[in-house]
Amino acid sequence: MGIVRAIGQAIGGGFADTWLEVVEPENMGDHTVFTKGVLTRKGENKKGTDNTVSDGSVIHVYDNQFMLLVDGGKVVDYTAEPGYYTVNNSSMPSMFNGQLGESIKESFNRIKFGGQTPTKQQVFFINLQEIKGIKFGTRNPINYFDSFYNAELFLRAHGTYSIKIINPLQFYQEAIPRNKDHVEIEEINEQYMAEFLEAMQSAINQMSADGQRISFVTSKARELGKYMSTILDEEWNQTRGMEIQAVGIASVSYDEESQRLINLRNEGAMLSDPTIREGYVQGAVARGMEAAGSNANGSMAGFMGMGMAMNAGGNFMGAAGATNMAQMQMNQQANQMNQQAMAQQQAAQTEQAMQSAPKTAGAWVCSCGHENTGKFCSECGKPAPAKEWTCSCGTVNTGKFCSECGSPRP
């Protein structure tokens, strides 16, 4: 028993009307992974049984569908190429693979041809499109060691992922429950979801080991998908004929203790800046004075209480202010030293450029760095420096006469 591609005039618009039975796939939604073929009876053939595909019947296969012809519970033929096919009980399997390659033939050889004796003939279809929008959520927080915060933090993640069936024969044999003729992904997803979350834990731990900050997890959905593909694809591909296509993280949240630690670390990082720290101290004083003025027992009582508090904490406030000011002065001095070092470096670079600048005959380089040939700098207007000459007495001069013996400049 097998299928033969219908050709010639059969492809015309009246093709289906010329056959007694036409098998079409049942409605296939976005999350449908497996469904049966239904008979569309034509002419006077209204007494056929549902579990028999008569010789000469036509099977219609659409894009991104994999058709299985099953006889007595065994797969006897299949195709992944869209088109019309006629059932021929005298033919050998045709095995139209489409774009699925040799792995499908190997899977078919493992399942083996089921023989010619029909006891229950059925047509099934598997969805080859990407199955998108499969929701996931972590039931328990996932631990994540963040080297930036130097703490073990815990997060929860929610989002969606997608799969694609790449070996439909393997998927039919291992993933589809027996005696089911219509399967949505949610019906078989419990086991896969547990494996998915386990792989997600491993992937997130790998991101932690790679030094990624916990706040970057949401923006690293593509990298997370690659991590999970590395972990899951080999197992899912070999055992079930499917693989992860994409992972989309909609939200990441932290448990209360992790959020408290993150806020504490961020606050400490901000207060390490002396200007922010001094502003915080001054703001605390201002808020105290405002609260004292609005005291329910009178502003006098409020200011007296504030005075007592300031006397008690005066040493601390003074020490804090002095520390902040000292730190700011140190920062200013450091900035000045950096600026001076930069200025010296620029001056050295300018001098080096002046020394290494190419000279033309009679050219001179001004202190501003511009090269000239005339008596004045064409950039800043400074006069050209006087040229030195050495007298016969050995004295170096710049004027017209030797300053030692009076000899004229040669």
mmCIF file with all atom_site columns, C-alpha atoms in Angstrom, residues 113-318:
data_model
loop_
_atom_site.group_PDB
_atom_site.id
_atom_site.type_symbol
_atom_site.label_atom_id
_atom_site.label_alt_id
_atom_site.label_comp_id
_atom_site.label_asym_id
_atom_site.label_entity_id
_atom_site.label_seq_id
_atom_site.pdbx_PDB_ins_code
_atom_site.Cartn_x
_atom_site.Cartn_y
_atom_site.Cartn_z
_atom_site.occupancy
_atom_site.B_iso_or_equiv
_atom_site.pdbx_formal_charge
_atom_site.auth_seq_id
_atom_site.auth_comp_id
_atom_site.auth_asym_id
_atom_site.auth_atom_id
_atom_site.pdbx_PDB_model_num
ATOM 1   C CA . PHE A 1 113 ? 6.638  -1.244 6.413  1.00 0.00 ? 113 PHE A CA 1
ATOM 2   C CA . GLY A 1 114 ? 3.413  -2.627 7.843  1.00 0.00 ? 114 GLY A CA 1
ATOM 3   C CA . GLY A 1 115 ? 2.338  -5.070 5.158  1.00 0.00 ? 115 GLY A CA 1
ATOM 4   C CA . GLN A 1 116 ? -0.634 -5.210 2.793  1.00 0.00 ? 116 GLN A CA 1
ATOM 5   C CA . THR A 1 117 ? -3.358 -6.645 4.981  1.00 0.00 ? 117 THR A CA 1
ATOM 6   C CA . PRO A 1 118 ? -5.588 -3.720 5.997  1.00 0.00 ? 118 PRO A CA 1
ATOM 7   C CA . THR A 1 119 ? -7.333 -3.839 9.323  1.00 0.00 ? 119 THR A CA 1
ATOM 8   C CA . LYS A 1 120 ? -7.527 -0.130 10.128 1.00 0.00 ? 120 LYS A CA 1
ATOM 9   C CA . GLN A 1 121 ? -6.462 2.478  7.619  1.00 0.00 ? 121 GLN A CA 1
ATOM 10  C CA . GLN A 1 122 ? -6.029 6.106  8.709  1.00 0.00 ? 122 GLN A CA 1
ATOM 11  C CA . VAL A 1 123 ? -4.447 9.337  7.522  1.00 0.00 ? 123 VAL A CA 1
ATOM 12  C CA . PHE A 1 124 ? -2.773 11.690 10.003 1.00 0.00 ? 124 PHE A CA 1
ATOM 13  C CA . PHE A 1 125 ? -1.162 15.108 9.661  1.00 0.00 ? 125 PHE A CA 1
ATOM 14  C CA . ILE A 1 126 ? 1.660  16.653 11.728 1.00 0.00 ? 126 ILE A CA 1
ATOM 15  C CA . ASN A 1 127 ? 2.183  20.418 11.891 1.00 0.00 ? 127 ASN A CA 1
ATOM 16  C CA . LEU A 1 128 ? 5.641  21.417 10.635 1.00 0.00 ? 128 LEU A CA 1
ATOM 17  C CA . GLN A 1 129 ? 5.204  25.109 11.372 1.00 0.00 ? 129 GLN A CA 1
ATOM 18  C CA . GLU A 1 130 ? 6.907  26.709 14.346 1.00 0.00 ? 130 GLU A CA 1
ATOM 19  C CA . ILE A 1 131 ? 4.630  26.207 17.351 1.00 0.00 ? 131 ILE A CA 1
ATOM 20  C CA . LYS A 1 132 ? 4.780  29.609 19.030 1.00 0.00 ? 132 LYS A CA 1
ATOM 21  C CA . GLY A 1 133 ? 3.502  31.151 22.228 1.00 0.00 ? 133 GLY A CA 1
ATOM 22  C CA . ILE A 1 134 ? 3.992  28.205 24.604 1.00 0.00 ? 134 ILE A CA 1
ATOM 23  C CA . LYS A 1 135 ? 3.800  29.857 28.022 1.00 0.00 ? 135 LYS A CA 1
ATOM 24  C CA . PHE A 1 136 ? 6.194  29.095 30.857 1.00 0.00 ? 136 PHE A CA 1
ATOM 25  C CA . GLY A 1 137 ? 6.724  30.360 34.367 1.00 0.00 ? 137 GLY A CA 1
ATOM 26  C CA . THR A 1 138 ? 9.042  29.356 37.199 1.00 0.00 ? 138 THR A CA 1
ATOM 27  C CA . ARG A 1 139 ? 7.087  27.880 40.091 1.00 0.00 ? 139 ARG A CA 1
ATOM 28  C CA . ASN A 1 140 ? 9.962  28.402 42.532 1.00 0.00 ? 140 ASN A CA 1
ATOM 29  C CA . PRO A 1 141 ? 12.626 31.125 42.490 1.00 0.00 ? 141 PRO A CA 1
ATOM 30  C CA . ILE A 1 142 ? 15.806 30.275 40.582 1.00 0.00 ? 142 ILE A CA 1
ATOM 31  C CA . ASN A 1 143 ? 19.072 30.944 42.394 1.00 0.00 ? 143 ASN A CA 1
ATOM 32  C CA . TYR A 1 144 ? 21.530 33.231 40.627 1.00 0.00 ? 144 TYR A CA 1
ATOM 33  C CA . PHE A 1 145 ? 24.946 34.194 42.002 1.00 0.00 ? 145 PHE A CA 1
ATOM 34  C CA . ASP A 1 146 ? 25.725 37.722 40.835 1.00 0.00 ? 146 ASP A CA 1
ATOM 35  C CA . SER A 1 147 ? 29.411 38.605 41.030 1.00 0.00 ? 147 SER A CA 1
ATOM 36  C CA . PHE A 1 148 ? 28.594 42.333 40.770 1.00 0.00 ? 148 PHE A CA 1
ATOM 37  C CA . TYR A 1 149 ? 26.480 42.239 43.928 1.00 0.00 ? 149 TYR A CA 1
ATOM 38  C CA . ASN A 1 150 ? 28.602 39.409 45.346 1.00 0.00 ? 150 ASN A CA 1
ATOM 39  C CA . ALA A 1 151 ? 25.440 37.699 46.580 1.00 0.00 ? 151 ALA A CA 1
ATOM 40  C CA . GLU A 1 152 ? 23.237 34.694 45.891 1.00 0.00 ? 152 GLU A CA 1
ATOM 41  C CA . LEU A 1 153 ? 20.024 36.171 44.501 1.00 0.00 ? 153 LEU A CA 1
ATOM 42  C CA . PHE A 1 154 ? 16.757 34.547 43.481 1.00 0.00 ? 154 PHE A CA 1
ATOM 43  C CA . LEU A 1 155 ? 14.567 35.404 40.506 1.00 0.00 ? 155 LEU A CA 1
ATOM 44  C CA . ARG A 1 156 ? 11.353 34.338 38.839 1.00 0.00 ? 156 ARG A CA 1
ATOM 45  C CA . ALA A 1 157 ? 10.874 34.427 35.075 1.00 0.00 ? 157 ALA A CA 1
ATOM 46  C CA . HIS A 1 158 ? 7.775  34.287 32.866 1.00 0.00 ? 158 HIS A CA 1
ATOM 47  C CA . GLY A 1 159 ? 7.469  34.270 29.107 1.00 0.00 ? 159 GLY A CA 1
ATOM 48  C CA . THR A 1 160 ? 6.929  32.083 26.065 1.00 0.00 ? 160 THR A CA 1
ATOM 49  C CA . TYR A 1 161 ? 8.968  29.742 23.923 1.00 0.00 ? 161 TYR A CA 1
ATOM 50  C CA . SER A 1 162 ? 8.493  28.009 20.588 1.00 0.00 ? 162 SER A CA 1
ATOM 51  C CA . ILE A 1 163 ? 9.349  24.588 19.198 1.00 0.00 ? 163 ILE A CA 1
ATOM 52  C CA . LYS A 1 164 ? 9.601  23.092 15.724 1.00 0.00 ? 164 LYS A CA 1
ATOM 53  C CA . ILE A 1 165 ? 9.093  19.462 14.734 1.00 0.00 ? 165 ILE A CA 1
ATOM 54  C CA . ILE A 1 166 ? 12.061 18.473 12.576 1.00 0.00 ? 166 ILE A CA 1
ATOM 55  C CA . ASN A 1 167 ? 11.607 14.688 12.507 1.00 0.00 ? 167 ASN A CA 1
ATOM 56  C CA . PRO A 1 168 ? 7.859  14.066 12.363 1.00 0.00 ? 168 PRO A CA 1
ATOM 57  C CA . LEU A 1 169 ? 8.163  10.254 12.252 1.00 0.00 ? 169 LEU A CA 1
ATOM 58  C CA . GLN A 1 170 ? 10.183 10.291 15.461 1.00 0.00 ? 170 GLN A CA 1
ATOM 59  C CA . PHE A 1 171 ? 7.701  12.746 16.955 1.00 0.00 ? 171 PHE A CA 1
ATOM 60  C CA . TYR A 1 172 ? 4.748  10.528 15.984 1.00 0.00 ? 172 TYR A CA 1
ATOM 61  C CA . GLN A 1 173 ? 6.358  7.446  17.464 1.00 0.00 ? 173 GLN A CA 1
ATOM 62  C CA . GLU A 1 174 ? 7.573  8.961  20.765 1.00 0.00 ? 174 GLU A CA 1
ATOM 63  C CA . ALA A 1 175 ? 5.464  12.025 21.577 1.00 0.00 ? 175 ALA A CA 1
ATOM 64  C CA . ILE A 1 176 ? 1.925  11.366 20.306 1.00 0.00 ? 176 ILE A CA 1
ATOM 65  C CA . PRO A 1 177 ? -0.257 9.373  22.752 1.00 0.00 ? 177 PRO A CA 1
ATOM 66  C CA . ARG A 1 178 ? -1.747 6.199  21.315 1.00 0.00 ? 178 ARG A CA 1
ATOM 67  C CA . ASN A 1 179 ? -5.386 6.203  20.228 1.00 0.00 ? 179 ASN A CA 1
ATOM 68  C CA . LYS A 1 180 ? -5.369 10.001 19.948 1.00 0.00 ? 180 LYS A CA 1
ATOM 69  C CA . ASP A 1 181 ? -6.449 11.550 16.676 1.00 0.00 ? 181 ASP A CA 1
ATOM 70  C CA . HIS A 1 182 ? -6.057 15.224 17.659 1.00 0.00 ? 182 HIS A CA 1
ATOM 71  C CA . VAL A 1 183 ? -3.351 16.667 19.933 1.00 0.00 ? 183 VAL A CA 1
ATOM 72  C CA . GLU A 1 184 ? -2.704 20.243 21.027 1.00 0.00 ? 184 GLU A CA 1
ATOM 73  C CA . ILE A 1 185 ? 0.752  21.081 22.390 1.00 0.00 ? 185 ILE A CA 1
ATOM 74  C CA . GLU A 1 186 ? -0.705 21.851 25.836 1.00 0.00 ? 186 GLU A CA 1
ATOM 75  C CA . GLU A 1 187 ? -1.985 18.264 26.147 1.00 0.00 ? 187 GLU A CA 1
ATOM 76  C CA . ILE A 1 188 ? 1.529  16.784 26.044 1.00 0.00 ? 188 ILE A CA 1
ATOM 77  C CA . ASN A 1 189 ? 3.482  19.706 27.450 1.00 0.00 ? 189 ASN A CA 1
ATOM 78  C CA . GLU A 1 190 ? 3.627  18.784 31.146 1.00 0.00 ? 190 GLU A CA 1
ATOM 79  C CA . GLN A 1 191 ? 6.741  16.615 30.818 1.00 0.00 ? 191 GLN A CA 1
ATOM 80  C CA . TYR A 1 192 ? 8.350  18.958 28.318 1.00 0.00 ? 192 TYR A CA 1
ATOM 81  C CA . MET A 1 193 ? 7.672  21.972 30.555 1.00 0.00 ? 193 MET A CA 1
ATOM 82  C CA . ALA A 1 194 ? 9.439  20.277 33.475 1.00 0.00 ? 194 ALA A CA 1
ATOM 83  C CA . GLU A 1 195 ? 12.437 19.567 31.238 1.00 0.00 ? 195 GLU A CA 1
ATOM 84  C CA . PHE A 1 196 ? 12.290 23.097 29.828 1.00 0.00 ? 196 PHE A CA 1
ATOM 85  C CA . LEU A 1 197 ? 12.392 24.688 33.304 1.00 0.00 ? 197 LEU A CA 1
ATOM 86  C CA . GLU A 1 198 ? 15.231 22.391 34.327 1.00 0.00 ? 198 GLU A CA 1
ATOM 87  C CA . ALA A 1 199 ? 17.164 23.442 31.238 1.00 0.00 ? 199 ALA A CA 1
ATOM 88  C CA . MET A 1 200 ? 16.323 27.067 31.987 1.00 0.00 ? 200 MET A CA 1
ATOM 89  C CA . GLN A 1 201 ? 17.823 26.661 35.470 1.00 0.00 ? 201 GLN A CA 1
ATOM 90  C CA . SER A 1 202 ? 21.009 25.283 33.886 1.00 0.00 ? 202 SER A CA 1
ATOM 91  C CA . ALA A 1 203 ? 21.075 28.048 31.273 1.00 0.00 ? 203 ALA A CA 1
ATOM 92  C CA . ILE A 1 204 ? 20.641 30.786 33.876 1.00 0.00 ? 204 ILE A CA 1
ATOM 93  C CA . ASN A 1 205 ? 23.370 29.220 36.011 1.00 0.00 ? 205 ASN A CA 1
ATOM 94  C CA . GLN A 1 206 ? 25.619 29.265 32.940 1.00 0.00 ? 206 GLN A CA 1
ATOM 95  C CA . MET A 1 207 ? 24.878 32.966 32.435 1.00 0.00 ? 207 MET A CA 1
ATOM 96  C CA . SER A 1 208 ? 25.824 33.510 36.088 1.00 0.00 ? 208 SER A CA 1
ATOM 97  C CA . ALA A 1 209 ? 29.079 31.593 35.563 1.00 0.00 ? 209 ALA A CA 1
ATOM 98  C CA . ASP A 1 210 ? 29.803 33.767 32.509 1.00 0.00 ? 210 ASP A CA 1
ATOM 99  C CA . GLY A 1 211 ? 29.602 36.870 34.723 1.00 0.00 ? 211 GLY A CA 1
ATOM 100 C CA . GLN A 1 212 ? 26.334 38.331 33.412 1.00 0.00 ? 212 GLN A CA 1
ATOM 101 C CA . ARG A 1 213 ? 24.613 40.701 35.841 1.00 0.00 ? 213 ARG A CA 1
ATOM 102 C CA . ILE A 1 214 ? 21.190 39.571 37.022 1.00 0.00 ? 214 ILE A CA 1
ATOM 103 C CA . SER A 1 215 ? 19.601 42.771 35.715 1.00 0.00 ? 215 SER A CA 1
ATOM 104 C CA . PHE A 1 216 ? 20.758 41.816 32.195 1.00 0.00 ? 216 PHE A CA 1
ATOM 105 C CA . VAL A 1 217 ? 18.784 38.541 32.111 1.00 0.00 ? 217 VAL A CA 1
ATOM 106 C CA . THR A 1 218 ? 15.705 40.139 30.518 1.00 0.00 ? 218 THR A CA 1
ATOM 107 C CA . SER A 1 219 ? 17.744 41.701 27.702 1.00 0.00 ? 219 SER A CA 1
ATOM 108 C CA . LYS A 1 220 ? 19.652 38.469 27.092 1.00 0.00 ? 220 LYS A CA 1
ATOM 109 C CA . ALA A 1 221 ? 16.680 36.425 25.838 1.00 0.00 ? 221 ALA A CA 1
ATOM 110 C CA . ARG A 1 222 ? 18.471 35.528 22.606 1.00 0.00 ? 222 ARG A CA 1
ATOM 111 C CA . GLU A 1 223 ? 21.571 34.315 24.459 1.00 0.00 ? 223 GLU A CA 1
ATOM 112 C CA . LEU A 1 224 ? 19.332 32.437 26.899 1.00 0.00 ? 224 LEU A CA 1
ATOM 113 C CA . GLY A 1 225 ? 17.631 30.721 23.969 1.00 0.00 ? 225 GLY A CA 1
ATOM 114 C CA . LYS A 1 226 ? 21.052 29.656 22.659 1.00 0.00 ? 226 LYS A CA 1
ATOM 115 C CA . TYR A 1 227 ? 22.025 28.302 26.059 1.00 0.00 ? 227 TYR A CA 1
ATOM 116 C CA . MET A 1 228 ? 18.808 26.288 26.235 1.00 0.00 ? 228 MET A CA 1
ATOM 117 C CA . SER A 1 229 ? 19.125 25.057 22.678 1.00 0.00 ? 229 SER A CA 1
ATOM 118 C CA . THR A 1 230 ? 22.559 23.708 23.532 1.00 0.00 ? 230 THR A CA 1
ATOM 119 C CA . ILE A 1 231 ? 21.130 21.911 26.555 1.00 0.00 ? 231 ILE A CA 1
ATOM 120 C CA . LEU A 1 232 ? 17.801 20.669 25.137 1.00 0.00 ? 232 LEU A CA 1
ATOM 121 C CA . ASP A 1 233 ? 18.120 20.307 21.387 1.00 0.00 ? 233 ASP A CA 1
ATOM 122 C CA . GLU A 1 234 ? 20.328 17.248 21.332 1.00 0.00 ? 234 GLU A CA 1
ATOM 123 C CA . GLU A 1 235 ? 18.069 15.345 23.722 1.00 0.00 ? 235 GLU A CA 1
ATOM 124 C CA . TRP A 1 236 ? 14.762 16.516 22.258 1.00 0.00 ? 236 TRP A CA 1
ATOM 125 C CA . ASN A 1 237 ? 15.952 16.034 18.702 1.00 0.00 ? 237 ASN A CA 1
ATOM 126 C CA . GLN A 1 238 ? 17.140 12.476 19.208 1.00 0.00 ? 238 GLN A CA 1
ATOM 127 C CA . THR A 1 239 ? 14.301 11.289 21.430 1.00 0.00 ? 239 THR A CA 1
ATOM 128 C CA . ARG A 1 240 ? 11.293 13.252 20.151 1.00 0.00 ? 240 ARG A CA 1
ATOM 129 C CA . GLY A 1 241 ? 12.216 14.829 16.833 1.00 0.00 ? 241 GLY A CA 1
ATOM 130 C CA . MET A 1 242 ? 11.702 18.443 17.903 1.00 0.00 ? 242 MET A CA 1
ATOM 131 C CA . GLU A 1 243 ? 13.851 21.366 18.993 1.00 0.00 ? 243 GLU A CA 1
ATOM 132 C CA . ILE A 1 244 ? 13.680 24.781 20.667 1.00 0.00 ? 244 ILE A CA 1
ATOM 133 C CA . GLN A 1 245 ? 13.330 27.656 18.213 1.00 0.00 ? 245 GLN A CA 1
ATOM 134 C CA . ALA A 1 246 ? 13.157 30.763 20.412 1.00 0.00 ? 246 ALA A CA 1
ATOM 135 C CA . VAL A 1 247 ? 12.718 31.872 24.022 1.00 0.00 ? 247 VAL A CA 1
ATOM 136 C CA . GLY A 1 248 ? 11.024 35.154 24.924 1.00 0.00 ? 248 GLY A CA 1
ATOM 137 C CA . ILE A 1 249 ? 11.232 36.435 28.509 1.00 0.00 ? 249 ILE A CA 1
ATOM 138 C CA . ALA A 1 250 ? 8.312  38.733 29.304 1.00 0.00 ? 250 ALA A CA 1
ATOM 139 C CA . SER A 1 251 ? 9.243  39.570 32.909 1.00 0.00 ? 251 SER A CA 1
ATOM 140 C CA . VAL A 1 252 ? 11.871 38.882 35.535 1.00 0.00 ? 252 VAL A CA 1
ATOM 141 C CA . SER A 1 253 ? 11.153 39.550 39.206 1.00 0.00 ? 253 SER A CA 1
ATOM 142 C CA . TYR A 1 254 ? 13.155 39.031 42.384 1.00 0.00 ? 254 TYR A CA 1
ATOM 143 C CA . ASP A 1 255 ? 12.055 37.650 45.707 1.00 0.00 ? 255 ASP A CA 1
ATOM 144 C CA . GLU A 1 256 ? 11.776 40.131 48.603 1.00 0.00 ? 256 GLU A CA 1
ATOM 145 C CA . GLU A 1 257 ? 15.150 39.360 50.167 1.00 0.00 ? 257 GLU A CA 1
ATOM 146 C CA . SER A 1 258 ? 16.974 39.647 46.815 1.00 0.00 ? 258 SER A CA 1
ATOM 147 C CA . GLN A 1 259 ? 15.231 42.953 46.074 1.00 0.00 ? 259 GLN A CA 1
ATOM 148 C CA . ARG A 1 260 ? 16.265 44.254 49.511 1.00 0.00 ? 260 ARG A CA 1
ATOM 149 C CA . LEU A 1 261 ? 19.907 43.266 48.916 1.00 0.00 ? 261 LEU A CA 1
ATOM 150 C CA . ILE A 1 262 ? 19.919 44.892 45.468 1.00 0.00 ? 262 ILE A CA 1
ATOM 151 C CA . ASN A 1 263 ? 18.451 48.131 46.839 1.00 0.00 ? 263 ASN A CA 1
ATOM 152 C CA . LEU A 1 264 ? 20.965 48.122 49.718 1.00 0.00 ? 264 LEU A CA 1
ATOM 153 C CA . ARG A 1 265 ? 23.888 47.607 47.332 1.00 0.00 ? 265 ARG A CA 1
ATOM 154 C CA . ASN A 1 266 ? 22.695 50.358 44.996 1.00 0.00 ? 266 ASN A CA 1
ATOM 155 C CA . GLU A 1 267 ? 22.166 52.773 47.868 1.00 0.00 ? 267 GLU A CA 1
ATOM 156 C CA . GLY A 1 268 ? 25.643 52.036 49.191 1.00 0.00 ? 268 GLY A CA 1
ATOM 157 C CA . ALA A 1 269 ? 27.136 52.632 45.734 1.00 0.00 ? 269 ALA A CA 1
ATOM 158 C CA . MET A 1 270 ? 25.419 56.020 45.522 1.00 0.00 ? 270 MET A CA 1
ATOM 159 C CA . LEU A 1 271 ? 26.491 57.091 49.020 1.00 0.00 ? 271 LEU A CA 1
ATOM 160 C CA . SER A 1 272 ? 30.117 56.242 48.219 1.00 0.00 ? 272 SER A CA 1
ATOM 161 C CA . ASP A 1 273 ? 30.112 59.509 46.231 1.00 0.00 ? 273 ASP A CA 1
ATOM 162 C CA . PRO A 1 274 ? 31.002 62.269 48.782 1.00 0.00 ? 274 PRO A CA 1
ATOM 163 C CA . THR A 1 275 ? 28.893 64.913 47.032 1.00 0.00 ? 275 THR A CA 1
ATOM 164 C CA . ILE A 1 276 ? 25.808 62.679 47.151 1.00 0.00 ? 276 ILE A CA 1
ATOM 165 C CA . ARG A 1 277 ? 26.618 61.709 50.729 1.00 0.00 ? 277 ARG A CA 1
ATOM 166 C CA . GLU A 1 278 ? 26.930 65.357 51.805 1.00 0.00 ? 278 GLU A CA 1
ATOM 167 C CA . GLY A 1 279 ? 23.679 66.161 50.060 1.00 0.00 ? 279 GLY A CA 1
ATOM 168 C CA . TYR A 1 280 ? 22.026 63.296 51.917 1.00 0.00 ? 280 TYR A CA 1
ATOM 169 C CA . VAL A 1 281 ? 23.287 64.639 55.266 1.00 0.00 ? 281 VAL A CA 1
ATOM 170 C CA . GLN A 1 282 ? 22.142 68.184 54.496 1.00 0.00 ? 282 GLN A CA 1
ATOM 171 C CA . GLY A 1 283 ? 18.774 66.870 53.329 1.00 0.00 ? 283 GLY A CA 1
ATOM 172 C CA . ALA A 1 284 ? 18.357 64.930 56.557 1.00 0.00 ? 284 ALA A CA 1
ATOM 173 C CA . VAL A 1 285 ? 19.004 68.117 58.558 1.00 0.00 ? 285 VAL A CA 1
ATOM 174 C CA . ALA A 1 286 ? 16.517 70.072 56.464 1.00 0.00 ? 286 ALA A CA 1
ATOM 175 C CA . ARG A 1 287 ? 13.844 67.409 56.880 1.00 0.00 ? 287 ARG A CA 1
ATOM 176 C CA . GLY A 1 288 ? 14.461 67.426 60.632 1.00 0.00 ? 288 GLY A CA 1
ATOM 177 C CA . MET A 1 289 ? 13.956 71.174 60.824 1.00 0.00 ? 289 MET A CA 1
ATOM 178 C CA . GLU A 1 290 ? 10.776 70.923 58.764 1.00 0.00 ? 290 GLU A CA 1
ATOM 179 C CA . ALA A 1 291 ? 9.445  68.194 61.036 1.00 0.00 ? 291 ALA A CA 1
ATOM 180 C CA . ALA A 1 292 ? 10.309 70.256 64.121 1.00 0.00 ? 292 ALA A CA 1
ATOM 181 C CA . GLY A 1 293 ? 8.392  73.239 62.795 1.00 0.00 ? 293 GLY A CA 1
ATOM 182 C CA . SER A 1 294 ? 5.265  71.152 62.322 1.00 0.00 ? 294 SER A CA 1
ATOM 183 C CA . ASN A 1 295 ? 5.440  69.401 65.736 1.00 0.00 ? 295 ASN A CA 1
ATOM 184 C CA . ALA A 1 296 ? 1.982  68.795 67.203 1.00 0.00 ? 296 ALA A CA 1
ATOM 185 C CA . ASN A 1 297 ? 3.166  70.048 70.645 1.00 0.00 ? 297 ASN A CA 1
ATOM 186 C CA . GLY A 1 298 ? 4.397  73.308 69.225 1.00 0.00 ? 298 GLY A CA 1
ATOM 187 C CA . SER A 1 299 ? 7.401  74.333 67.191 1.00 0.00 ? 299 SER A CA 1
ATOM 188 C CA . MET A 1 300 ? 9.330  75.270 70.341 1.00 0.00 ? 300 MET A CA 1
ATOM 189 C CA . ALA A 1 301 ? 9.081  71.720 71.667 1.00 0.00 ? 301 ALA A CA 1
ATOM 190 C CA . GLY A 1 302 ? 10.039 70.434 68.232 1.00 0.00 ? 302 GLY A CA 1
ATOM 191 C CA . PHE A 1 303 ? 13.144 72.597 68.010 1.00 0.00 ? 303 PHE A CA 1
ATOM 192 C CA . MET A 1 304 ? 14.118 71.732 71.551 1.00 0.00 ? 304 MET A CA 1
ATOM 193 C CA . GLY A 1 305 ? 13.919 68.048 70.649 1.00 0.00 ? 305 GLY A CA 1
ATOM 194 C CA . MET A 1 306 ? 15.840 68.702 67.487 1.00 0.00 ? 306 MET A CA 1
ATOM 195 C CA . GLY A 1 307 ? 18.493 70.606 69.450 1.00 0.00 ? 307 GLY A CA 1
ATOM 196 C CA . MET A 1 308 ? 18.903 67.703 71.834 1.00 0.00 ? 308 MET A CA 1
ATOM 197 C CA . ALA A 1 309 ? 19.201 65.330 68.900 1.00 0.00 ? 309 ALA A CA 1
ATOM 198 C CA . MET A 1 310 ? 21.759 67.553 67.206 1.00 0.00 ? 310 MET A CA 1
ATOM 199 C CA . ASN A 1 311 ? 23.768 67.803 70.423 1.00 0.00 ? 311 ASN A CA 1
ATOM 200 C CA . ALA A 1 312 ? 23.672 64.034 70.746 1.00 0.00 ? 312 ALA A CA 1
ATOM 201 C CA . GLY A 1 313 ? 24.587 63.486 67.101 1.00 0.00 ? 313 GLY A CA 1
ATOM 202 C CA . GLY A 1 314 ? 26.667 66.607 66.632 1.00 0.00 ? 314 GLY A CA 1
ATOM 203 C CA . ASN A 1 315 ? 29.937 64.785 66.680 1.00 0.00 ? 315 ASN A CA 1
ATOM 204 C CA . PHE A 1 316 ? 28.670 62.347 64.078 1.00 0.00 ? 316 PHE A CA 1
ATOM 205 C CA . MET A 1 317 ? 27.247 65.068 61.838 1.00 0.00 ? 317 MET A CA 1
ATOM 206 C CA . GLY A 1 318 ? 30.424 67.105 62.150 1.00 0.00 ? 318 GLY A CA 1
#
